[in-house]
Tab-separated table of C-alpha atoms and ligand atoms in Angstrom:
chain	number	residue	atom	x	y	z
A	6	UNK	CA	185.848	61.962	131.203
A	7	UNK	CA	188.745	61.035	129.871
A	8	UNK	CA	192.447	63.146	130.677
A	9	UNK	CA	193.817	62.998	127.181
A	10	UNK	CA	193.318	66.521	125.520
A	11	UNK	CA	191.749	65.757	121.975
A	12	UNK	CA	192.421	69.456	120.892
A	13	UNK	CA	196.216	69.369	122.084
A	14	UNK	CA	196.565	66.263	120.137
A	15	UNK	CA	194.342	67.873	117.093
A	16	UNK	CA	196.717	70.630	116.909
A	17	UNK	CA	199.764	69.016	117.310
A	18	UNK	CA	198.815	66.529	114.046
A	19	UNK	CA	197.902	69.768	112.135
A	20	UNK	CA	201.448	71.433	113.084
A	21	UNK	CA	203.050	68.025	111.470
A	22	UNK	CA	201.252	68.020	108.473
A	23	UNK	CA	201.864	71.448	107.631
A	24	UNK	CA	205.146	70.853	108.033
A	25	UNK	CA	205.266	68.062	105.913
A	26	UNK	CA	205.600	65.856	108.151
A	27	UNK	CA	203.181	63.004	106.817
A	28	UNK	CA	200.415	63.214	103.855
A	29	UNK	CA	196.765	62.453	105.091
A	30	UNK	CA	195.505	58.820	103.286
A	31	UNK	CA	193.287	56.638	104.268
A	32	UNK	CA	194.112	53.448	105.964
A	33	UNK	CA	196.670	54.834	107.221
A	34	UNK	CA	196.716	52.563	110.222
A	35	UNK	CA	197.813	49.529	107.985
A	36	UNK	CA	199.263	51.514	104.520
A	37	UNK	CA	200.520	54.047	106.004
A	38	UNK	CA	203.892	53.280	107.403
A	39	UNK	CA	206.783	55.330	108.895
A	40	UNK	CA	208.968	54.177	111.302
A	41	UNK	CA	210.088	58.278	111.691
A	42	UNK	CA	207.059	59.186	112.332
A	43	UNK	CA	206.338	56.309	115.050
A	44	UNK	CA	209.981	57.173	116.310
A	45	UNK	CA	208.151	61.060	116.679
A	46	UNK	CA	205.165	59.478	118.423
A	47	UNK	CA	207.261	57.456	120.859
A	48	UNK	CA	208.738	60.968	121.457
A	49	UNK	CA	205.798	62.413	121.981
A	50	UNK	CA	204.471	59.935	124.776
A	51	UNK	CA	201.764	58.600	122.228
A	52	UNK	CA	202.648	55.118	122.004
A	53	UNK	CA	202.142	52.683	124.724
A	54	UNK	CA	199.608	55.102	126.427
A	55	UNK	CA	197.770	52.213	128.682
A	56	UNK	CA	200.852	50.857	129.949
A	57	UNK	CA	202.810	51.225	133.120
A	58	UNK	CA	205.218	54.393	133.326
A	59	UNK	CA	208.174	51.856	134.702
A	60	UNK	CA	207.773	50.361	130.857
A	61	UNK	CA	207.723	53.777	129.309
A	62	UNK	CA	204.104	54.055	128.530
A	63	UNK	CA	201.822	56.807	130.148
A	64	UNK	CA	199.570	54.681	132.611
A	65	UNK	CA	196.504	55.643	130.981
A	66	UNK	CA	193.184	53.996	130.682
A	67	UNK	CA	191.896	52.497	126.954
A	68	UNK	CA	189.238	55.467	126.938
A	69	UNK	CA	192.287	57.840	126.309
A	70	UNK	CA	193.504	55.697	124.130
A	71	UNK	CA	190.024	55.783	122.226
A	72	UNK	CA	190.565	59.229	121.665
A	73	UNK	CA	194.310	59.419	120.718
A	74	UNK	CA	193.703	56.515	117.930
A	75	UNK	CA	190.300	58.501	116.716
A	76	UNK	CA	192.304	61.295	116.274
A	77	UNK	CA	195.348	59.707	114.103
A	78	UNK	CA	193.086	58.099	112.252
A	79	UNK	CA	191.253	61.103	111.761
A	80	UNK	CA	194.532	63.279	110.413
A	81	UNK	CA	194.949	59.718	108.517
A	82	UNK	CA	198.562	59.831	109.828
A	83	UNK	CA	200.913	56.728	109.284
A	84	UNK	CA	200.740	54.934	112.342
A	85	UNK	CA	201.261	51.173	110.379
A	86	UNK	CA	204.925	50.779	111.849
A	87	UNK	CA	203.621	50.666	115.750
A	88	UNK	CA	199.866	49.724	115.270
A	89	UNK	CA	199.994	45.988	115.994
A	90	UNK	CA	202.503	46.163	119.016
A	91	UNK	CA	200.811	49.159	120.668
A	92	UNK	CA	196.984	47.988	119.987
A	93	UNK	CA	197.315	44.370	120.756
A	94	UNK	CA	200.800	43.090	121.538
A	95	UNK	CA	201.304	45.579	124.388
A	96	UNK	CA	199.104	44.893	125.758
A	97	UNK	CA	199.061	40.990	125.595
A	98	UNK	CA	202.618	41.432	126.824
A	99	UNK	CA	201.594	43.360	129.913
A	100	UNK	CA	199.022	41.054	130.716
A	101	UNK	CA	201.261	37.574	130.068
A	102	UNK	CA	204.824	38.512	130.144
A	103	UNK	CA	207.468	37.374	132.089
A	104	UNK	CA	209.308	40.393	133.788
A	105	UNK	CA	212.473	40.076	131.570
A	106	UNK	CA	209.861	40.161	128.971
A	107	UNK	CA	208.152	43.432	129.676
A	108	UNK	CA	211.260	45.342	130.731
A	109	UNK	CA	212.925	44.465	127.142
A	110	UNK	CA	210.086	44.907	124.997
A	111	UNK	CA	207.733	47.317	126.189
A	112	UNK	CA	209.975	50.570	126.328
A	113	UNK	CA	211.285	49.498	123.027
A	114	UNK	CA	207.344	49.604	121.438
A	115	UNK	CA	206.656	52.685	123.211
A	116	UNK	CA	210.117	54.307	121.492
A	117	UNK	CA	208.598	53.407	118.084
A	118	UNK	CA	211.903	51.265	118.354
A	119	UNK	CA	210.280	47.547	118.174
A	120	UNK	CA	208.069	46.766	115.112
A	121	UNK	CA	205.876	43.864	115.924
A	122	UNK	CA	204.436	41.691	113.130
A	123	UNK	CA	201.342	39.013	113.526
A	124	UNK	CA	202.042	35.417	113.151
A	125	UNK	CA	198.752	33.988	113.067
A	126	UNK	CA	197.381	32.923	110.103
A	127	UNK	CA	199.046	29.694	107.978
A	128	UNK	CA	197.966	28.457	104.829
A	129	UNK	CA	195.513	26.057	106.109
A	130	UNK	CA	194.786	27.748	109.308
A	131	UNK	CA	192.302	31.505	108.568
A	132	UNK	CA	189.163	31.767	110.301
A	133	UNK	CA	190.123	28.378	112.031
A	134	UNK	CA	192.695	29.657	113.958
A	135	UNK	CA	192.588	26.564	115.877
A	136	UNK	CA	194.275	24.592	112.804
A	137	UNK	CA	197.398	26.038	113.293
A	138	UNK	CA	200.418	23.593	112.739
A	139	UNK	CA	203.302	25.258	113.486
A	140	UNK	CA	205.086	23.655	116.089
A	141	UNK	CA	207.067	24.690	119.258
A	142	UNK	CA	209.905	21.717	120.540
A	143	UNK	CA	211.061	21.820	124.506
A	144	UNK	CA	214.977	22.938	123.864
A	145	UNK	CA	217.539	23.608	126.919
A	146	UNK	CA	216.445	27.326	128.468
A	147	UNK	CA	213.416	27.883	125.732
A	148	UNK	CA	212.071	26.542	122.584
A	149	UNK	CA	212.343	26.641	118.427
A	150	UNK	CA	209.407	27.359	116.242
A	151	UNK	CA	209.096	25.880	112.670
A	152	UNK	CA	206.459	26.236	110.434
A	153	UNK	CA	204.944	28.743	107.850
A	154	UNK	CA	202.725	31.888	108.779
A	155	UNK	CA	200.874	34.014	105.812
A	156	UNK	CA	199.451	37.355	105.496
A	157	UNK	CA	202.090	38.771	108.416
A	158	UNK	CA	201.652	42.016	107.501
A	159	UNK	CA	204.744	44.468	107.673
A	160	UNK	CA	206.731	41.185	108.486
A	161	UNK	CA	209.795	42.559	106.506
A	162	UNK	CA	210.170	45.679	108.186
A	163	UNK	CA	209.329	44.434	112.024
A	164	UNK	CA	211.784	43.450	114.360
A	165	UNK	CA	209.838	40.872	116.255
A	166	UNK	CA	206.636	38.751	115.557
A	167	UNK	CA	203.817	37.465	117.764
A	168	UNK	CA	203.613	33.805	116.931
A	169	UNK	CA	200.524	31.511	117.620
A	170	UNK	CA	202.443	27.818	117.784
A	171	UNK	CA	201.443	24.382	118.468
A	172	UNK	CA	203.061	22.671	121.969
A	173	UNK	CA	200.352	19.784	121.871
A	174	UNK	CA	196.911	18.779	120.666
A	175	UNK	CA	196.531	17.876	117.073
A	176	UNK	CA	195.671	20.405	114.402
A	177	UNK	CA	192.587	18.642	113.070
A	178	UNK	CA	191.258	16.882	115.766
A	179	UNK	CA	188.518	17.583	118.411
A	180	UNK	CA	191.781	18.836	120.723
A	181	UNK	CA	192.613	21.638	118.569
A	182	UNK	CA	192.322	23.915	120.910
A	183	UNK	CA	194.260	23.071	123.207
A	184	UNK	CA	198.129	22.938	123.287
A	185	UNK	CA	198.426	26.215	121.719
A	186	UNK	CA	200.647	28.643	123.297
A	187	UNK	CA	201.777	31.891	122.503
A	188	UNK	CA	205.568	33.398	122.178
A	189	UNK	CA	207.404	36.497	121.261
A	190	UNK	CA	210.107	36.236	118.322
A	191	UNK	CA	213.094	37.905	117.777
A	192	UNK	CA	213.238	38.199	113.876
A	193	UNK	CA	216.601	38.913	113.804
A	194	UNK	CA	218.102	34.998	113.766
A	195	UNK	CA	219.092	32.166	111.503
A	196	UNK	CA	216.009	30.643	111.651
A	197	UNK	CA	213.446	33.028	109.836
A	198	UNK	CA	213.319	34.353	106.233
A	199	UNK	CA	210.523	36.640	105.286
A	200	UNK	CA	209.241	36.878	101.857
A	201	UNK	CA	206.931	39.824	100.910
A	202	UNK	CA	203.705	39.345	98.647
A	203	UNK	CA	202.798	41.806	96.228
A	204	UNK	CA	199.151	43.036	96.732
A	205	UNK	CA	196.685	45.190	94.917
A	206	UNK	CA	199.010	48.379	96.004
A	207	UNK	CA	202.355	46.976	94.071
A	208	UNK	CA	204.645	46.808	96.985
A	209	UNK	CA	202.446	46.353	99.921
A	210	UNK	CA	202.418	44.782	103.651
A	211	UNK	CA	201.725	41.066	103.191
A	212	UNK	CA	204.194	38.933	103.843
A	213	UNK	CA	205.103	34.960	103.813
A	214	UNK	CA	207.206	34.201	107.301
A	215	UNK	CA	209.003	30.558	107.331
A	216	UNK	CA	210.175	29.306	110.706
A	217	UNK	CA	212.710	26.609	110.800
A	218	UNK	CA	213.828	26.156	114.352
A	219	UNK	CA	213.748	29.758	115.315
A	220	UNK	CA	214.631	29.945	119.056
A	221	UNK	CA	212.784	31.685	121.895
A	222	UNK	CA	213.740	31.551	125.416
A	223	UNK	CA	211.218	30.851	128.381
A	224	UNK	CA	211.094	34.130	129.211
A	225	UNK	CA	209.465	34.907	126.069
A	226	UNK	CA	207.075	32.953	126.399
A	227	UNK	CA	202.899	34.641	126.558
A	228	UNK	CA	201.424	33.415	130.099
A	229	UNK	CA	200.644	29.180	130.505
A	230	UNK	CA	202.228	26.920	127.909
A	231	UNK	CA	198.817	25.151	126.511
A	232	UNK	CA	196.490	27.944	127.253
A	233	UNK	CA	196.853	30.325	123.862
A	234	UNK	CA	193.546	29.529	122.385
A	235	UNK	CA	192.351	31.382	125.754
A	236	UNK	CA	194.841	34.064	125.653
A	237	UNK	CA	194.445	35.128	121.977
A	238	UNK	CA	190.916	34.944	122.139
A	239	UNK	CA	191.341	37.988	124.502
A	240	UNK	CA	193.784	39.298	122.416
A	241	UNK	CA	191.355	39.624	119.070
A	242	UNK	CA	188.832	42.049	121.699
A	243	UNK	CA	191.954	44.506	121.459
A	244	UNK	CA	192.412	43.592	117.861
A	245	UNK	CA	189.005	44.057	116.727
A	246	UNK	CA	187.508	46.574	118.826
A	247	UNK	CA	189.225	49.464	118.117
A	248	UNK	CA	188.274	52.685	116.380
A	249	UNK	CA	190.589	51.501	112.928
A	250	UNK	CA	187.746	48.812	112.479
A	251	UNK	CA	185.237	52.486	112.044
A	252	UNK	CA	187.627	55.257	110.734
A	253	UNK	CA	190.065	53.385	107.631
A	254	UNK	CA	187.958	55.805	105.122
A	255	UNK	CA	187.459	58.731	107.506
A	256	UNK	CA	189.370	60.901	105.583
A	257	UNK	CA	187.742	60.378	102.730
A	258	UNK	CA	184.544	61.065	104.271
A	259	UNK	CA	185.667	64.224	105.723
A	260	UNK	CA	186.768	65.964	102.251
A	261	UNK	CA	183.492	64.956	100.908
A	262	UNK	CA	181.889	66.538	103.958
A	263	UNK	CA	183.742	69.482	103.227
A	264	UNK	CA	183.424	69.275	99.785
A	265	UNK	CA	180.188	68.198	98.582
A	266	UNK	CA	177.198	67.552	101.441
A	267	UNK	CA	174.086	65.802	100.678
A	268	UNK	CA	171.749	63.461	102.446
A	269	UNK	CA	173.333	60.585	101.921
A	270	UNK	CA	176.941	62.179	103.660
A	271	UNK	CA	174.161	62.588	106.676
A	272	UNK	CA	173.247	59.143	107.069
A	273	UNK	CA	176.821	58.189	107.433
A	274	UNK	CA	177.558	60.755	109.869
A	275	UNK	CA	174.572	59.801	111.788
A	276	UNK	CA	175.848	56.008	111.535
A	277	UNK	CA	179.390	57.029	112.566
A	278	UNK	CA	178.209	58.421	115.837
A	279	UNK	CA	176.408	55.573	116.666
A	280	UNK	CA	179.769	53.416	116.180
A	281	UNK	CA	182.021	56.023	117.975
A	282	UNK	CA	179.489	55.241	120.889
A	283	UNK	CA	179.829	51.460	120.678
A	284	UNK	CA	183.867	52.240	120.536
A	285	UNK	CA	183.379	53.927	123.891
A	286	UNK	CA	181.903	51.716	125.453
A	287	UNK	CA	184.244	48.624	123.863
A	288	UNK	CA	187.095	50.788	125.326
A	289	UNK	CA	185.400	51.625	129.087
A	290	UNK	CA	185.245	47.548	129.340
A	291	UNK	CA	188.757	47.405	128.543
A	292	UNK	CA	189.005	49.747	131.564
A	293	UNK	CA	187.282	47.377	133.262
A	294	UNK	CA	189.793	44.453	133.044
A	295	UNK	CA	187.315	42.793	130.560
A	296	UNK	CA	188.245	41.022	127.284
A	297	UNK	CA	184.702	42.647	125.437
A	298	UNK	CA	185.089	39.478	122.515
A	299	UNK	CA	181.539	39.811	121.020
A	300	UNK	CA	180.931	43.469	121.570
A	301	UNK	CA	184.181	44.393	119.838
A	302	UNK	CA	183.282	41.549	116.814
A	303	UNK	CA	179.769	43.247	116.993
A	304	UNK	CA	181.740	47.073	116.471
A	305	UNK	CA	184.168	45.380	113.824
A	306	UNK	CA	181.282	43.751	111.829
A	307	UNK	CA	179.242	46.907	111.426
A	308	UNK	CA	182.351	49.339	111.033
A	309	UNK	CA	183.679	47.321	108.186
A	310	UNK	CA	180.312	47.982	106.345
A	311	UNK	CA	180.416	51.476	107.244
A	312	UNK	CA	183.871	52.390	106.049
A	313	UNK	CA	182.999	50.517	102.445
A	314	UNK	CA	179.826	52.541	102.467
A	315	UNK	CA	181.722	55.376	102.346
A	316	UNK	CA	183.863	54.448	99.347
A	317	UNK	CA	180.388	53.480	97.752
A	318	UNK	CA	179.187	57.249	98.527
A	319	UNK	CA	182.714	58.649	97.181
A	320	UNK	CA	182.105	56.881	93.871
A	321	UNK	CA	179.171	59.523	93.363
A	322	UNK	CA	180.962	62.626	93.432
A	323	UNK	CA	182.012	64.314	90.741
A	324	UNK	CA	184.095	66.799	89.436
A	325	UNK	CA	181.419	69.380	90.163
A	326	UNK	CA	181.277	68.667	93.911
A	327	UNK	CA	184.376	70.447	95.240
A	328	UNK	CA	187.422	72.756	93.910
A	329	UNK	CA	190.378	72.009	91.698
A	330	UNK	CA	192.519	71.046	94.587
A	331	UNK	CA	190.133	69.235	96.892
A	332	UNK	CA	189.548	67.290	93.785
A	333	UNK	CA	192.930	66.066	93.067
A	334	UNK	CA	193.402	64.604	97.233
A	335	UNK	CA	189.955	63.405	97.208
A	336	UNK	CA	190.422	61.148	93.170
A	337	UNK	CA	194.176	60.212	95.134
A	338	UNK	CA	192.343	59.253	98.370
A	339	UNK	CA	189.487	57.617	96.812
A	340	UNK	CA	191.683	55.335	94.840
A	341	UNK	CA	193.734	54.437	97.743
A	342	UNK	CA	190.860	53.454	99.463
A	343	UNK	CA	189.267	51.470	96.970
A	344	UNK	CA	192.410	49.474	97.083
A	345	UNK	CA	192.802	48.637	100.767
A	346	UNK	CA	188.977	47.934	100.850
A	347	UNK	CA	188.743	44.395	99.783
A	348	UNK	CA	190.799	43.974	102.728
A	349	UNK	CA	188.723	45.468	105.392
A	350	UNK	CA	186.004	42.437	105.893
A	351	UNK	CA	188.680	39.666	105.695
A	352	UNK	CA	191.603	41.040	108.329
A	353	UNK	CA	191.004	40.566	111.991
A	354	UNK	CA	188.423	38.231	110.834
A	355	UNK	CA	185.830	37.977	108.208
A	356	UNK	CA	181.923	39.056	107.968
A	357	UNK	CA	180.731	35.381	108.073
A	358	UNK	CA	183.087	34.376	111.082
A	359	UNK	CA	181.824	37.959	112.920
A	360	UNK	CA	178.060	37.044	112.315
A	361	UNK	CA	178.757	33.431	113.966
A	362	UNK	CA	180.642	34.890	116.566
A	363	UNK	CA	177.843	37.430	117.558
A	364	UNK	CA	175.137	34.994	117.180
A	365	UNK	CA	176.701	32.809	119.185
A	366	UNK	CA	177.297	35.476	122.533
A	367	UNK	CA	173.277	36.837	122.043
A	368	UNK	CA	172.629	32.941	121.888
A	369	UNK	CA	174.415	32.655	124.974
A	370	UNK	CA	173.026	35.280	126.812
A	371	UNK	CA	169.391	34.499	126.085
A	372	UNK	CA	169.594	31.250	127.835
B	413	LIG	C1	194.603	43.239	104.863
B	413	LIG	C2	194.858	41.970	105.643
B	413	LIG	C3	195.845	41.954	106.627
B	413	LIG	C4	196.109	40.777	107.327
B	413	LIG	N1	197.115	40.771	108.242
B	413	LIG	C5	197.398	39.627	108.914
B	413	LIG	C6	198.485	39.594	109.831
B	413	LIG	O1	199.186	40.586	110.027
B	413	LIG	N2	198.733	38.432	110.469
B	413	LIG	C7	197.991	37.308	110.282
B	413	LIG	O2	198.248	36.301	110.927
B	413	LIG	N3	196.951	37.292	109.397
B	413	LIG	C8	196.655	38.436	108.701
B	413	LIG	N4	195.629	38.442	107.785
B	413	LIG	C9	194.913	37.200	107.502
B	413	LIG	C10	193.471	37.186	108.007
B	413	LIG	O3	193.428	37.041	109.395
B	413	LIG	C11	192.759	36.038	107.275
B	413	LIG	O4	192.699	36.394	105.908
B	413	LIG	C12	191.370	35.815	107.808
B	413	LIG	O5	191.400	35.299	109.103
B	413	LIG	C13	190.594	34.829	106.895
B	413	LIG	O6	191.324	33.658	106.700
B	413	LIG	P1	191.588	33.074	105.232
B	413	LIG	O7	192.136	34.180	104.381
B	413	LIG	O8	192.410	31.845	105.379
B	413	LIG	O9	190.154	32.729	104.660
B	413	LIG	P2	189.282	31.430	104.997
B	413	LIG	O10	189.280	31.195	106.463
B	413	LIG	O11	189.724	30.322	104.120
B	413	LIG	O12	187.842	31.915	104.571
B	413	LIG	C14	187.419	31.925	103.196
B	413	LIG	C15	185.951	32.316	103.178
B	413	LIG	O13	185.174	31.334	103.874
B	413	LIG	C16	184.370	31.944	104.888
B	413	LIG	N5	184.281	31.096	106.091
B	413	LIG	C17	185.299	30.474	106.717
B	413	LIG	N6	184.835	29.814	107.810
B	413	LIG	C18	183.508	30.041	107.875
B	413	LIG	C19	182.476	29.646	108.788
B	413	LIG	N7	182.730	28.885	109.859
B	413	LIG	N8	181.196	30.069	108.531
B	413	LIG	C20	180.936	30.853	107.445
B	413	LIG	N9	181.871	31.243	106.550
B	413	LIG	C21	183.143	30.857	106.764
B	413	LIG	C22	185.097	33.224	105.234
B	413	LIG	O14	184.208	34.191	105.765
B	413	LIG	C23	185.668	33.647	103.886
B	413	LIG	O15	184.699	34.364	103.152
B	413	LIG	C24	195.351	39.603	107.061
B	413	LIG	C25	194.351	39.634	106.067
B	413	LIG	C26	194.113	40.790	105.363
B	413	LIG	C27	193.047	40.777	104.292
């Protein structure tokens, strides 16, 4: 049981969008971005929900925050302008942050005031995270970071970035994974400059982020200096293993549900059950204290293929399914969907990497 009410919450998304408050799309959790309406959600006491009260979240457990996500991903409300810092950077910070860390950044997140952007990815550094080159130097009281990350998404609207840096090891040797370490950037400062890439949507969320000598005090610092590649592998179970990698389409599913039936609409119910049951249990281990890496890669792997089934299903109905009006959000939706869709396999980590991954753990556990 979880104490979240999922009808309070249901109702309480309804009441906004009747009041115009947001439009329903899908992917809303990435495309769908509103710092108001995060700013109304921080109001609300719906950001920040598994953190402690003394850092202005709600001290709840993931399983309510299974069911708050579910539902704004449901109402496909635009959550983009928290997602990252309240799904995985929170988090992260709770578990690794200094004090001075957690008491400046966490209330801020849970306000809808701090916009966190991901600084993973590099231009020669994807799926092998481990190739990252950016590099951290020892300064008086902290460090600088300069480098180049790619594909930061929402980098040009956030006010800080999670950065994955090199402090040692070399980026192509056997070492590579160690001598990673993880900080917390203030965007705000000389150093950075943030250049947006267009995307299939015109204006989009990608974003190129160049580092030269940005600063970050100690206190900034995620956990051990040298021990990221441990830490954000435990980060990418929160990143991966939530219900966004399931319900991007969801509201595209649910006007055709509405709209049109058939047996094929059945089969993907039938399949999203089955993945809301996986998300459960992803979130009770998160309960738990556990990192769930290859469950969450195994719920991310077969919820990508779900949410593209459904676009594959929308591009059967036709005019004759539904009325004038349902028509007209579903063509909208449908488009928007087919847009973001290319992206859903690649972000958080691709099919191929997924299927190694998962291999790998039932591998493991058969020995
Ligand atoms: C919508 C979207 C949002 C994103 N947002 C962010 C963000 O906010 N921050 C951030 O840091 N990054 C972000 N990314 C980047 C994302 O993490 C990378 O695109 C992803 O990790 C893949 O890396 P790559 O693009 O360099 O492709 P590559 O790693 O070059 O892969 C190219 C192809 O090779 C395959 N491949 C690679 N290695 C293997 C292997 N070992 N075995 C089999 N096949 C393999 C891949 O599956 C893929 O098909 C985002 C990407 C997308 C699409």
């Amino acid at each position: 049981m979880t104490s979240v009410d999922r009808a309070e919450i249901r109702a309480q998304l309804e009441r906004w969008r009747r009041e115009g408050r947001f439009t329903p799309r899908c992917d809303s959790w990435l495309a769908g971005y509103d710092e108001d309406f995060s700013r109304l959600l921080g109001a609300r006491g719906w950001i920040g929900l598994t953190w402690e009260q003394r850092y202005g979240g709600q001290g709840r457990g993931f399983a309510d925050r299974f069911v708050l996500t579910e539902e704004l991903l449901r109402a496909g409300a635009p959550v983009a302008g928290h997602w990252i810092a309240d799904r995985q950077i929170g988090p992260a910070v709770a578990r690794w942050g200094s004090e001075e860390l957690k008491a400046h950044v966490l209330p801020r997140i849970a306000a809808g005031e701090a916009r966190f952007c991901l600084g993973m990815s590099e231009p020669d550094a994807g799926s092998d995270l481990a190739a990252v080159r950016t590099r951290a130097e020892r300064v008086s009281g902290g460090w600088t970071l300069s480098g180049q990350k790619v594909w930061s998404s929402h980098a040009h609207r956030a006010t800080h970035a999670y950065v994955l840096a090199r402090t040692g090891g070399s980026p192509t040797g056997p070492d590579r994974h160690e001598g990673l370490s993880e900080f917390v950037l203030d965007l705000d400062q000389p150093g950075v400059t943030v250049r947006p890439i267009p995307d299939l949507h015109g204006a989009g969320h990608f974003c190129e982020v160049f580092l030269d000598r940005a600063v970050v005090p100690d206190a900034w610092v995620l956990g051990t200096v040298g021990n990221g590649w441990a830490q954000v592998t435990d980060q990418l179970a929160f990143e991966r293993g939530g219900p966004e990698r399931v319900l991007s389409t969801y509201p595209l599913l649910r006007l055709m549900v509405d709209g049109a039936g058939g047996w094929r609409l059945g089969e993907l119910v039938a399949r999203l059950t089955a993945l809301r049951a996986l998300g459960r249990r992803v979130a009770a281990r998160m309960d738990a204290g556990e990192a769930p890496v290859s469950a969450a890669a195994t719920l991310k792997l077969l919820g990508n293929r779900f949410e593209v089934d459904v676009i594959e299903a929308a591009r059967g109905v036709t005019r004759a399914d539904m009325g004038a009006e349902d028509w007209s959000r579903f063509t909208a939706m449908r488009a928007q969907a087919q847009l973001s869709a290319p992206g859903f396999s690649l972000r958080g980590g691709t099919t191929e990497v997924l299927g190694v991954l998962v291999a790998r753990a039932a591998l493991e556990e058969a020995r």
